[in-house]
PDB file of C-alpha atoms in Angstrom:
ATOM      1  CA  UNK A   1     -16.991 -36.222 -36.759  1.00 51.00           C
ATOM      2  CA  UNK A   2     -17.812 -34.268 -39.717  1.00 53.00           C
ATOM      3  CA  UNK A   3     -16.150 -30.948 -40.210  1.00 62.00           C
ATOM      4  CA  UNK A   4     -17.437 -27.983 -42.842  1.00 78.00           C
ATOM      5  CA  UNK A   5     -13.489 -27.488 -43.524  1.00 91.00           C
ATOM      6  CA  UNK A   6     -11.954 -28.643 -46.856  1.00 94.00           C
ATOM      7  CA  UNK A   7      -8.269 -29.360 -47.642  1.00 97.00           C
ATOM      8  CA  UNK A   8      -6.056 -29.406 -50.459  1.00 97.00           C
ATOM      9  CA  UNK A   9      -3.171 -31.462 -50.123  1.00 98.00           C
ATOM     10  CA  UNK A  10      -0.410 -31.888 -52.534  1.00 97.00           C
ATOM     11  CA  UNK A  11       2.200 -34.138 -52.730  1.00 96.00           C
ATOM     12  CA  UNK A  12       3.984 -35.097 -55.917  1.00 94.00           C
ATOM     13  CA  UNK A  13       4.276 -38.840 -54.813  1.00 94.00           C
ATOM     14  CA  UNK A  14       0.933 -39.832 -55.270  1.00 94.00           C
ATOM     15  CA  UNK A  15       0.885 -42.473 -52.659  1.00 95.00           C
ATOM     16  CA  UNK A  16       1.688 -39.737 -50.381  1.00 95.00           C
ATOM     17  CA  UNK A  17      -0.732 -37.570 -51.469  1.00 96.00           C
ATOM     18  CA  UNK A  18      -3.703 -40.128 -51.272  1.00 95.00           C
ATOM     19  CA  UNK A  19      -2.776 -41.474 -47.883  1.00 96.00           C
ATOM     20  CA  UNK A  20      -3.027 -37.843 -47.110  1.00 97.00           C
ATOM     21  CA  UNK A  21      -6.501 -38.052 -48.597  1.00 97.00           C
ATOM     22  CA  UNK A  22      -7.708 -41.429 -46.742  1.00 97.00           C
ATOM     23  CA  UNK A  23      -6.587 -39.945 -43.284  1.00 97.00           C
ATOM     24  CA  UNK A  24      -7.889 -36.485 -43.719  1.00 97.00           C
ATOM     25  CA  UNK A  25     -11.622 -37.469 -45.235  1.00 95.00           C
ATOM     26  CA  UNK A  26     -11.596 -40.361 -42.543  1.00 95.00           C
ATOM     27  CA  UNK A  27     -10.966 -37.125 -39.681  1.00 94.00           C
ATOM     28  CA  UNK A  28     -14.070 -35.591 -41.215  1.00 94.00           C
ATOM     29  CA  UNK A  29     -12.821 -33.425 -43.430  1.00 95.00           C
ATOM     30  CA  UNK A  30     -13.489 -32.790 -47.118  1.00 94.00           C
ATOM     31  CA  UNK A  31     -10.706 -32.659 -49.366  1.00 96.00           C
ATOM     32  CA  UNK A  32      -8.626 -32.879 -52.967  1.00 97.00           C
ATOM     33  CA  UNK A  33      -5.596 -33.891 -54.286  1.00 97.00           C
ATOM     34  CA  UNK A  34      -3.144 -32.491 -56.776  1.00 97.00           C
ATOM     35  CA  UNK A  35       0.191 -33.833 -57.253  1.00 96.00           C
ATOM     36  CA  UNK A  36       1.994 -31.115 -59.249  1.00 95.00           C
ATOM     37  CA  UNK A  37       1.783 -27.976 -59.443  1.00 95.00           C
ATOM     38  CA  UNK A  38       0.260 -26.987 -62.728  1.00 95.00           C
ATOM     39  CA  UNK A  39      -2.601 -29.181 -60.919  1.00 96.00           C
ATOM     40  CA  UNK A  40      -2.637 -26.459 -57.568  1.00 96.00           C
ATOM     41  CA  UNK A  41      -2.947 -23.756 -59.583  1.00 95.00           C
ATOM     42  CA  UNK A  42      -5.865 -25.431 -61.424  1.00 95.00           C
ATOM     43  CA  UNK A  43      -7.567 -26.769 -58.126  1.00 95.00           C
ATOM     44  CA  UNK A  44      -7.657 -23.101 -57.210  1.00 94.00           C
ATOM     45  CA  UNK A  45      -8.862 -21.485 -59.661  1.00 92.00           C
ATOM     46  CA  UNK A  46     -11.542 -24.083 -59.966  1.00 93.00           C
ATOM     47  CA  UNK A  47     -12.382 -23.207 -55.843  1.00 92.00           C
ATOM     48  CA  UNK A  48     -12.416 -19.447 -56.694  1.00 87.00           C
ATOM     49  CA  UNK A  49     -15.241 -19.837 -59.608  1.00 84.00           C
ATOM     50  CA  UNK A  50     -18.872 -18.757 -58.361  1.00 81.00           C
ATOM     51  CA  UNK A  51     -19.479 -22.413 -58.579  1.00 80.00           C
ATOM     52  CA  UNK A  52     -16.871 -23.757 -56.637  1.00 83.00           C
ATOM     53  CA  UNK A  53     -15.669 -23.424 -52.468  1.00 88.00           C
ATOM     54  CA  UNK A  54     -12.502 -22.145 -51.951  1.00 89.00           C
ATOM     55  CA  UNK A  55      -9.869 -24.309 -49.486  1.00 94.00           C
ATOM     56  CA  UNK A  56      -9.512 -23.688 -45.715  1.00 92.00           C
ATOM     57  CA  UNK A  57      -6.324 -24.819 -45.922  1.00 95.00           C
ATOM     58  CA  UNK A  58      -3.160 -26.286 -48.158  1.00 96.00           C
ATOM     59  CA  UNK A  59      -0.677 -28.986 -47.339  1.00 97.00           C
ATOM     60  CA  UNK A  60       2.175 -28.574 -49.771  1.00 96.00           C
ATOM     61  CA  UNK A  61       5.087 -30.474 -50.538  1.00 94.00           C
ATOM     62  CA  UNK A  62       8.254 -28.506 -51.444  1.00 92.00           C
ATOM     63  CA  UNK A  63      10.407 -30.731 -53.212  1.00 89.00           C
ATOM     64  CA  UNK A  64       8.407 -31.281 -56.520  1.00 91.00           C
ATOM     65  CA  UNK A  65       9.715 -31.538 -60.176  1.00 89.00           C
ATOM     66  CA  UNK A  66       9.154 -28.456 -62.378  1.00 89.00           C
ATOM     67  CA  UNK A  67       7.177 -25.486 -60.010  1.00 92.00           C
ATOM     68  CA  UNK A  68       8.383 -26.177 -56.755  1.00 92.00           C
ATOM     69  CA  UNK A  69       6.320 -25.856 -53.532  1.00 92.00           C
ATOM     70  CA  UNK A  70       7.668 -22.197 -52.694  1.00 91.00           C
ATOM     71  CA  UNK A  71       7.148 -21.068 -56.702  1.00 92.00           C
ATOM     72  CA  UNK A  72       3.905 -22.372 -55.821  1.00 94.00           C
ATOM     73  CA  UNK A  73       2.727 -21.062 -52.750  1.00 92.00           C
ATOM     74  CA  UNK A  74       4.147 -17.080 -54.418  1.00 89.00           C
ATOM     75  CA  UNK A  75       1.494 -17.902 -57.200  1.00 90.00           C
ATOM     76  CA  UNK A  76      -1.440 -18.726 -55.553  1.00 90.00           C
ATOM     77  CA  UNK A  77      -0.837 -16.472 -52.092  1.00 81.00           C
ATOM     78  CA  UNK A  78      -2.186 -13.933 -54.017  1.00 72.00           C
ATOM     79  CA  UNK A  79      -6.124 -15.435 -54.403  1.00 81.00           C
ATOM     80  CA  UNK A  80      -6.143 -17.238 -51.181  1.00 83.00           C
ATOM     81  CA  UNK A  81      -5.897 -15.994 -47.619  1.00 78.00           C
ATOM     82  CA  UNK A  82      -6.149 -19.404 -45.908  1.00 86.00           C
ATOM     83  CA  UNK A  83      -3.220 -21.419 -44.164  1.00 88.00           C
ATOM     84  CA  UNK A  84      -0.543 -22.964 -46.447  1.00 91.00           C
ATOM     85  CA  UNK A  85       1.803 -25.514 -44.200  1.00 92.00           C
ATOM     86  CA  UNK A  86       4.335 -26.825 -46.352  1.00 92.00           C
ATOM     87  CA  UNK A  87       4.969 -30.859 -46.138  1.00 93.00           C
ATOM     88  CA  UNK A  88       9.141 -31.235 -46.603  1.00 87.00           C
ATOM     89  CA  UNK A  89      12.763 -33.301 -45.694  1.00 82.00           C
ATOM     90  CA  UNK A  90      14.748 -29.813 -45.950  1.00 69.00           C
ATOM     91  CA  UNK A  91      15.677 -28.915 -42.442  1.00 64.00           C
ATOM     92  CA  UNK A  92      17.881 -25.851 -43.507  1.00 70.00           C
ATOM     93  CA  UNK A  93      17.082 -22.800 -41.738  1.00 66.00           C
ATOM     94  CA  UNK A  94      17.741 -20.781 -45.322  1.00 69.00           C
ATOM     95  CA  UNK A  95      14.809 -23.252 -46.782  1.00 71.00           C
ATOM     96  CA  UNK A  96      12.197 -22.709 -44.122  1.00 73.00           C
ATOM     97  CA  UNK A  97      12.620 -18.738 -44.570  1.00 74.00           C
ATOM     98  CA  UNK A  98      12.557 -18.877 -47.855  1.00 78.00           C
ATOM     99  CA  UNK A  99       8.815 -21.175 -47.230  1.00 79.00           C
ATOM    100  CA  UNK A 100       7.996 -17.995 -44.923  1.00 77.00           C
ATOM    101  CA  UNK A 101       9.305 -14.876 -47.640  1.00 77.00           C
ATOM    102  CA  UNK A 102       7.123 -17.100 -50.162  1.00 81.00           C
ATOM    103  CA  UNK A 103       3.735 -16.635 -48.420  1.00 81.00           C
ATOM    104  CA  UNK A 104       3.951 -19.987 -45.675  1.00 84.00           C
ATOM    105  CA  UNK A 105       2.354 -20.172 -42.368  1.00 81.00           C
ATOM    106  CA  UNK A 106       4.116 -23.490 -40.925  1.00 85.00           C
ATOM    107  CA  UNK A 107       6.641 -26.487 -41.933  1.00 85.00           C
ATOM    108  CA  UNK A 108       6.304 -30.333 -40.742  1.00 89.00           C
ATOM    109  CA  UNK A 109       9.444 -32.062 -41.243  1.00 87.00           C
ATOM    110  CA  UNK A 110       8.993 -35.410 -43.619  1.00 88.00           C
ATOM    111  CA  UNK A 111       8.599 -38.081 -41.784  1.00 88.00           C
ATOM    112  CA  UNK A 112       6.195 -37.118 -39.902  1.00 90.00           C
ATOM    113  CA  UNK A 113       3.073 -38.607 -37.365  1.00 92.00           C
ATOM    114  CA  UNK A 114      -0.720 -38.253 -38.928  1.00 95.00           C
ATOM    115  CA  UNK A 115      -1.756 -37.839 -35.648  1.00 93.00           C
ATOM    116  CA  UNK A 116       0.520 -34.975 -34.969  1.00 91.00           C
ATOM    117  CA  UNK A 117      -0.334 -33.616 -39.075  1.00 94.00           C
ATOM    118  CA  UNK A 118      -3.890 -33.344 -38.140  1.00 94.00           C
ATOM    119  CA  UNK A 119      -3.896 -31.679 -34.307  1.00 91.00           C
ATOM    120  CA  UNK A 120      -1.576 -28.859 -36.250  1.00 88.00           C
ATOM    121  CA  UNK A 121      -4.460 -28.815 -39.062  1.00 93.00           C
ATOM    122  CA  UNK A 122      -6.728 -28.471 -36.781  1.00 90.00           C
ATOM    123  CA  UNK A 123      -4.809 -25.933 -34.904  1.00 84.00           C
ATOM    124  CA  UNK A 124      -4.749 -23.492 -37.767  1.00 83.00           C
ATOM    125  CA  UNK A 125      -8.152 -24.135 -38.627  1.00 86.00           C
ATOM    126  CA  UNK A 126      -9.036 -23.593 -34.508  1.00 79.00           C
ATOM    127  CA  UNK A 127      -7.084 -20.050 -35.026  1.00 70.00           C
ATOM    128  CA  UNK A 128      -8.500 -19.027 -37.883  1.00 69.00           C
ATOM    129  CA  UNK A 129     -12.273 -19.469 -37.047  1.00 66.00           C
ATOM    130  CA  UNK A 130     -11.678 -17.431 -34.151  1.00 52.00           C
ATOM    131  CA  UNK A 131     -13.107 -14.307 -34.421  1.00 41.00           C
ATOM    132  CA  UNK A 132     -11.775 -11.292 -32.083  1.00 43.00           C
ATOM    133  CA  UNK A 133     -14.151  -9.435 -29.672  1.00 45.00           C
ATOM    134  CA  UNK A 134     -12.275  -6.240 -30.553  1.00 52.00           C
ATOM    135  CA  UNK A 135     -14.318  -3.922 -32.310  1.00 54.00           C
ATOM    136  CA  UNK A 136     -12.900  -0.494 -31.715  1.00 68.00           C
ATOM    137  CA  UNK A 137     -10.119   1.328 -34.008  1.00 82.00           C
ATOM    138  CA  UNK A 138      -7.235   2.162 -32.137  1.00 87.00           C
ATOM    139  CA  UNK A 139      -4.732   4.233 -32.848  1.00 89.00           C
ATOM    140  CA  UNK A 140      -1.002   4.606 -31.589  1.00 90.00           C
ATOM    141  CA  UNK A 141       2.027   6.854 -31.568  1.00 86.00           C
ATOM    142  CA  UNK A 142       3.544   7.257 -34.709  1.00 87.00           C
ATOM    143  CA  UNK A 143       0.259   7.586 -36.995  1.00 90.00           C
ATOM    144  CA  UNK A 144      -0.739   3.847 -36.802  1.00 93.00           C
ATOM    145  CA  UNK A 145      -4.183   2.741 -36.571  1.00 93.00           C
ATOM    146  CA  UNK A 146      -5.788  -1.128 -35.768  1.00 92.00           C
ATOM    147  CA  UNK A 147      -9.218  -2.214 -36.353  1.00 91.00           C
ATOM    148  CA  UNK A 148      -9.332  -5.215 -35.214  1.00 87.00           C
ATOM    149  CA  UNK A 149     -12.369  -6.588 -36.048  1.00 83.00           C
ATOM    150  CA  UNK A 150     -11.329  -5.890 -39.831  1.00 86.00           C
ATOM    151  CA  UNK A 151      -7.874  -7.055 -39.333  1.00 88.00           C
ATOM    152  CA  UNK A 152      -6.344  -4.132 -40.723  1.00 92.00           C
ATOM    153  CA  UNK A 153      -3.590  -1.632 -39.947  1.00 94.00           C
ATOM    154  CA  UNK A 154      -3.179   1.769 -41.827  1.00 94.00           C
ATOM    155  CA  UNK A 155      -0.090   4.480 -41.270  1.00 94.00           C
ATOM    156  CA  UNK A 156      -0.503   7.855 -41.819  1.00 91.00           C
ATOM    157  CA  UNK A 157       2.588   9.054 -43.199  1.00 88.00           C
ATOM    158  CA  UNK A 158       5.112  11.084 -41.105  1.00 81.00           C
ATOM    159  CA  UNK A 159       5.445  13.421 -44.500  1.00 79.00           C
ATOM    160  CA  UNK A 160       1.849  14.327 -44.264  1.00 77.00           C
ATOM    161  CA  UNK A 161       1.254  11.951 -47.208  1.00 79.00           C
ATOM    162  CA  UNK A 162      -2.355   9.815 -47.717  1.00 86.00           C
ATOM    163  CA  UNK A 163      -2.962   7.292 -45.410  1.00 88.00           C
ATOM    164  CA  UNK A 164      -1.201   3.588 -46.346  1.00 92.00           C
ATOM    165  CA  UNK A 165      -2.704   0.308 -45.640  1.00 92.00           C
ATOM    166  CA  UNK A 166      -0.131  -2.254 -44.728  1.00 93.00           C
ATOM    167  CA  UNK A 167      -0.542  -5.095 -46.772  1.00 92.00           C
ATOM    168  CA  UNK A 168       0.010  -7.800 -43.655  1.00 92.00           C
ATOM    169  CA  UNK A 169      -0.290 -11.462 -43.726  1.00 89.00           C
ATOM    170  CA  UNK A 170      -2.662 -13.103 -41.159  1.00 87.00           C
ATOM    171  CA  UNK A 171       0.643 -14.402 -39.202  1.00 90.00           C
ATOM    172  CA  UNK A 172       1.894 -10.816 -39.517  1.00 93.00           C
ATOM    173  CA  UNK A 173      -1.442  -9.552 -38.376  1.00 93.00           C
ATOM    174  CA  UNK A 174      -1.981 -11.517 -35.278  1.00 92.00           C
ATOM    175  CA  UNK A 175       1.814 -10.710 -34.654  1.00 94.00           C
ATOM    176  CA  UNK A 176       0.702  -6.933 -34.037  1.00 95.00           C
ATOM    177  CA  UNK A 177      -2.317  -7.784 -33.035  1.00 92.00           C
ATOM    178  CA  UNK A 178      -0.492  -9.955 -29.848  1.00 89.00           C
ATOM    179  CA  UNK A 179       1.628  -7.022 -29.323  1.00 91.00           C
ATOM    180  CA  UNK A 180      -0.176  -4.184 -29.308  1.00 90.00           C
ATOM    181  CA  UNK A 181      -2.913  -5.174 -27.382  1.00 85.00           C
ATOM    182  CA  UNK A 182      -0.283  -5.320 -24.470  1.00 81.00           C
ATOM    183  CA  UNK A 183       1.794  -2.059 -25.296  1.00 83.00           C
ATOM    184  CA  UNK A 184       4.934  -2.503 -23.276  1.00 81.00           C
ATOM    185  CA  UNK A 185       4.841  -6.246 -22.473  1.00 81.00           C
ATOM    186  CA  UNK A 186       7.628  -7.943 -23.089  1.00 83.00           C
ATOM    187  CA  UNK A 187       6.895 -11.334 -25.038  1.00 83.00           C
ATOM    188  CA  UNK A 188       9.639 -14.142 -25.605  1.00 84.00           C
ATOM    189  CA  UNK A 189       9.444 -15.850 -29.049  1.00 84.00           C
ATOM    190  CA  UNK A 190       8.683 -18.877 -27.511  1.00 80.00           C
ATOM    191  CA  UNK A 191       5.191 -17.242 -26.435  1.00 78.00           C
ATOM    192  CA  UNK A 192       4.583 -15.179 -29.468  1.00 85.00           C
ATOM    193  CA  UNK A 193       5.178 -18.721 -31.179  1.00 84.00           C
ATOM    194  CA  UNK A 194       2.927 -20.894 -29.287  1.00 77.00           C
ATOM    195  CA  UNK A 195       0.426 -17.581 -29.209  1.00 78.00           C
ATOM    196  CA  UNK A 196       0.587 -17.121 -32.760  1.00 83.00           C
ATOM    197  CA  UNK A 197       0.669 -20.537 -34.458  1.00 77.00           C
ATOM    198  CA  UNK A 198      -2.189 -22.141 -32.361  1.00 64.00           C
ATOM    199  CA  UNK A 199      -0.138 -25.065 -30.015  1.00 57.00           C
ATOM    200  CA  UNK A 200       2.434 -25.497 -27.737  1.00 50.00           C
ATOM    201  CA  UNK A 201       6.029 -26.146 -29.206  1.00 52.00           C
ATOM    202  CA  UNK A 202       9.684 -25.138 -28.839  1.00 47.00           C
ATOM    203  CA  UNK A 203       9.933 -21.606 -30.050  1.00 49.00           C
ATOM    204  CA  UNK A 204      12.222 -21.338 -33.402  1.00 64.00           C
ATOM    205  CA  UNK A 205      13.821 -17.988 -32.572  1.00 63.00           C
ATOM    206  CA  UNK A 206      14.474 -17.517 -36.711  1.00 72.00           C
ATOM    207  CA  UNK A 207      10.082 -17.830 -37.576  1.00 84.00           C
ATOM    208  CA  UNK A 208       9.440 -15.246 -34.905  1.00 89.00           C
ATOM    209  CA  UNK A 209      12.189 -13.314 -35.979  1.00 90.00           C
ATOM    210  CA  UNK A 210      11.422 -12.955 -39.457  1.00 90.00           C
ATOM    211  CA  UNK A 211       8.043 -12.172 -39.659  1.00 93.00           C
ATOM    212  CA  UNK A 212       8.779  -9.491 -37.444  1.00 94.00           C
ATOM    213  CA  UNK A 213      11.554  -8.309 -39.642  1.00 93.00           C
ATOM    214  CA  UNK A 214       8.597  -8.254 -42.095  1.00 93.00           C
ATOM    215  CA  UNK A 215       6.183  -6.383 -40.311  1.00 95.00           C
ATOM    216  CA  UNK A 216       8.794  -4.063 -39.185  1.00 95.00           C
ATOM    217  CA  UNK A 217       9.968  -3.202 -43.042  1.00 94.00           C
ATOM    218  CA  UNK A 218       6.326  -2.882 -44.080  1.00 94.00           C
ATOM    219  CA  UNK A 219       6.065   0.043 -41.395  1.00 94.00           C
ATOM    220  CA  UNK A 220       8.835   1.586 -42.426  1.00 93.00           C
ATOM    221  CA  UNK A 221       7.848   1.651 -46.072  1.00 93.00           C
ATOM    222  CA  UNK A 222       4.310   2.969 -45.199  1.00 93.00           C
ATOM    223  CA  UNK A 223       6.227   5.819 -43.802  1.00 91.00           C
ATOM    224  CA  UNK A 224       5.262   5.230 -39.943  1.00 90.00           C
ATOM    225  CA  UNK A 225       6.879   8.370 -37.796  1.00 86.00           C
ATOM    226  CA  UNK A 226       8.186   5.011 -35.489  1.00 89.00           C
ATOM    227  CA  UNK A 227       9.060   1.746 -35.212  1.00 92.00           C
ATOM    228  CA  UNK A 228       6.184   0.244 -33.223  1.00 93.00           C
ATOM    229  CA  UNK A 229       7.844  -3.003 -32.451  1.00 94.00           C
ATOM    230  CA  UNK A 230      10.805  -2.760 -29.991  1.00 92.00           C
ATOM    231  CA  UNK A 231      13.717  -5.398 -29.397  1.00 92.00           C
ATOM    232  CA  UNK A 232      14.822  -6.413 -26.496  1.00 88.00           C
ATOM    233  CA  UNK A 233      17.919  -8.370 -26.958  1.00 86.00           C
ATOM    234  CA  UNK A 234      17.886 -11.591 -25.388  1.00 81.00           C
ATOM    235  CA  UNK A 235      14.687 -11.477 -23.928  1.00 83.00           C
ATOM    236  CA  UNK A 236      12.044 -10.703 -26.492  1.00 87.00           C
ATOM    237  CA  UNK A 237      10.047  -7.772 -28.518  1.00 91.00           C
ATOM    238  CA  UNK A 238       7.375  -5.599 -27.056  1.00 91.00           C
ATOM    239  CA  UNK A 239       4.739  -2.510 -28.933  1.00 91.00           C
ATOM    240  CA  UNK A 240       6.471   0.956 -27.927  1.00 87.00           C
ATOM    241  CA  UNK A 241       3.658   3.020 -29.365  1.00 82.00           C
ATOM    242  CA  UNK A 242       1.168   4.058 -27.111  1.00 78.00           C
TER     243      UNK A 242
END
């Protein structure tokens, strides 16, 4: 089956990297290849020009010579919004948050299944072709407005100050999003995991938690009169404004 989606996967072992290719153009898909990153940063640039289509998503490896995957994903996180899952051995807690703080939607542990690559590839793509039937801006406790048909949240300062966009990645996003459309249910990370990133798994307790850490500092820097995310320890988080 064909699909309209195109990849970009990057490995720095070639043979990698091309039976990456073979698999993911025999699923359907369209793809390319770069195996460095000097080559990413071209590829992307090259998808960006009026001629070219940008990527609906990135596999990238983390453990290549020169610009690493993280150094790479902080580079090009700024042109492209679309899914970045990052192909790697490391198994360190410290290494994944460091994938997240650098712009990273997901990890797959080297070795890994093709079958299993693909149904999380086609996971993110599932999640991010689907488009919410909210339309209506909403707005909460503590001066913070969602539209969430635009995908946006704004705080208007406690001070009395302009209003601040929060500049939220899509997992951030559909964090609040999840939340606040519930205000005062209580989700475990486990759900807000298999919620957020599209399939079931095993919660990791350290994704969840940092990406709300994230959100929550963004608030808090756009001068929000609250905190609209609320811990409850040991059993999950919840949206206090109302």
């Amino acid at each position: 089956m064909a699909h309209t989606d195109r990849l970009l996967i990057v490995d720095d072992e070639a043979a990698i990297a091309y039976m990456l290719d073979e698999f993911f153009r025999m699923e359907g898909f369209g793809t390319a290849v770069a195996t460095s990153g000097p080559q990413v940063l071209a590829a992307v640039e090259a998808s960006l020009a009026p001629a070219g289509r940008p990527f609906d998503l990135v596999l990238l490896d983390v453990n290549m010579p020169g610009m690493d995957g993280f150094e790479v994903c902080r580079r090009i996180r700024a042109q492209v919004s679309c899914p970045i899952i990052f192909l790697t051995a490391r198994v360190e807690d410290a290494d994944q948050l460091d994938g997240f703080a650098a712009g990273g939607d997901d990890y797959v542990l080297k070795p890994f299944s093709l079958p299993v690559l693909g149904s999380r590839v086609k996971a993110h793509l599932a999640r991010e072709s689907r488009r919410d039937d909210s339309s209506v801006l909403v707005r909460f406790d503590g001066g913070v407005s969602i539209d969430y048909a635009q995908r946006t949240v704004e705080v208007m300062p406690a001070d009395g100050g302009e209003p601040c966009g929060l500049d939220l990645t899509r997992t951030e996003f559909d964090i609040v999003a999840l939340l606040s459309k519930k205000p005062g249910r209580v989700y475990d990370r486990t759900f807000i995991y298999e919620q957020v990133w599209g399939w079931s798994a095993d919660g990791d307790p350290a994704i969840v938690r940092e990406h709300i850490r994230r959100v929550r500092k963004k608030f808090a820097e756009a001068g929000a009169g609250i905190d609209p995310i609320e811990t409850l320890w040991g059993v999950g988080y919840r949206w206090g404004a109302r």
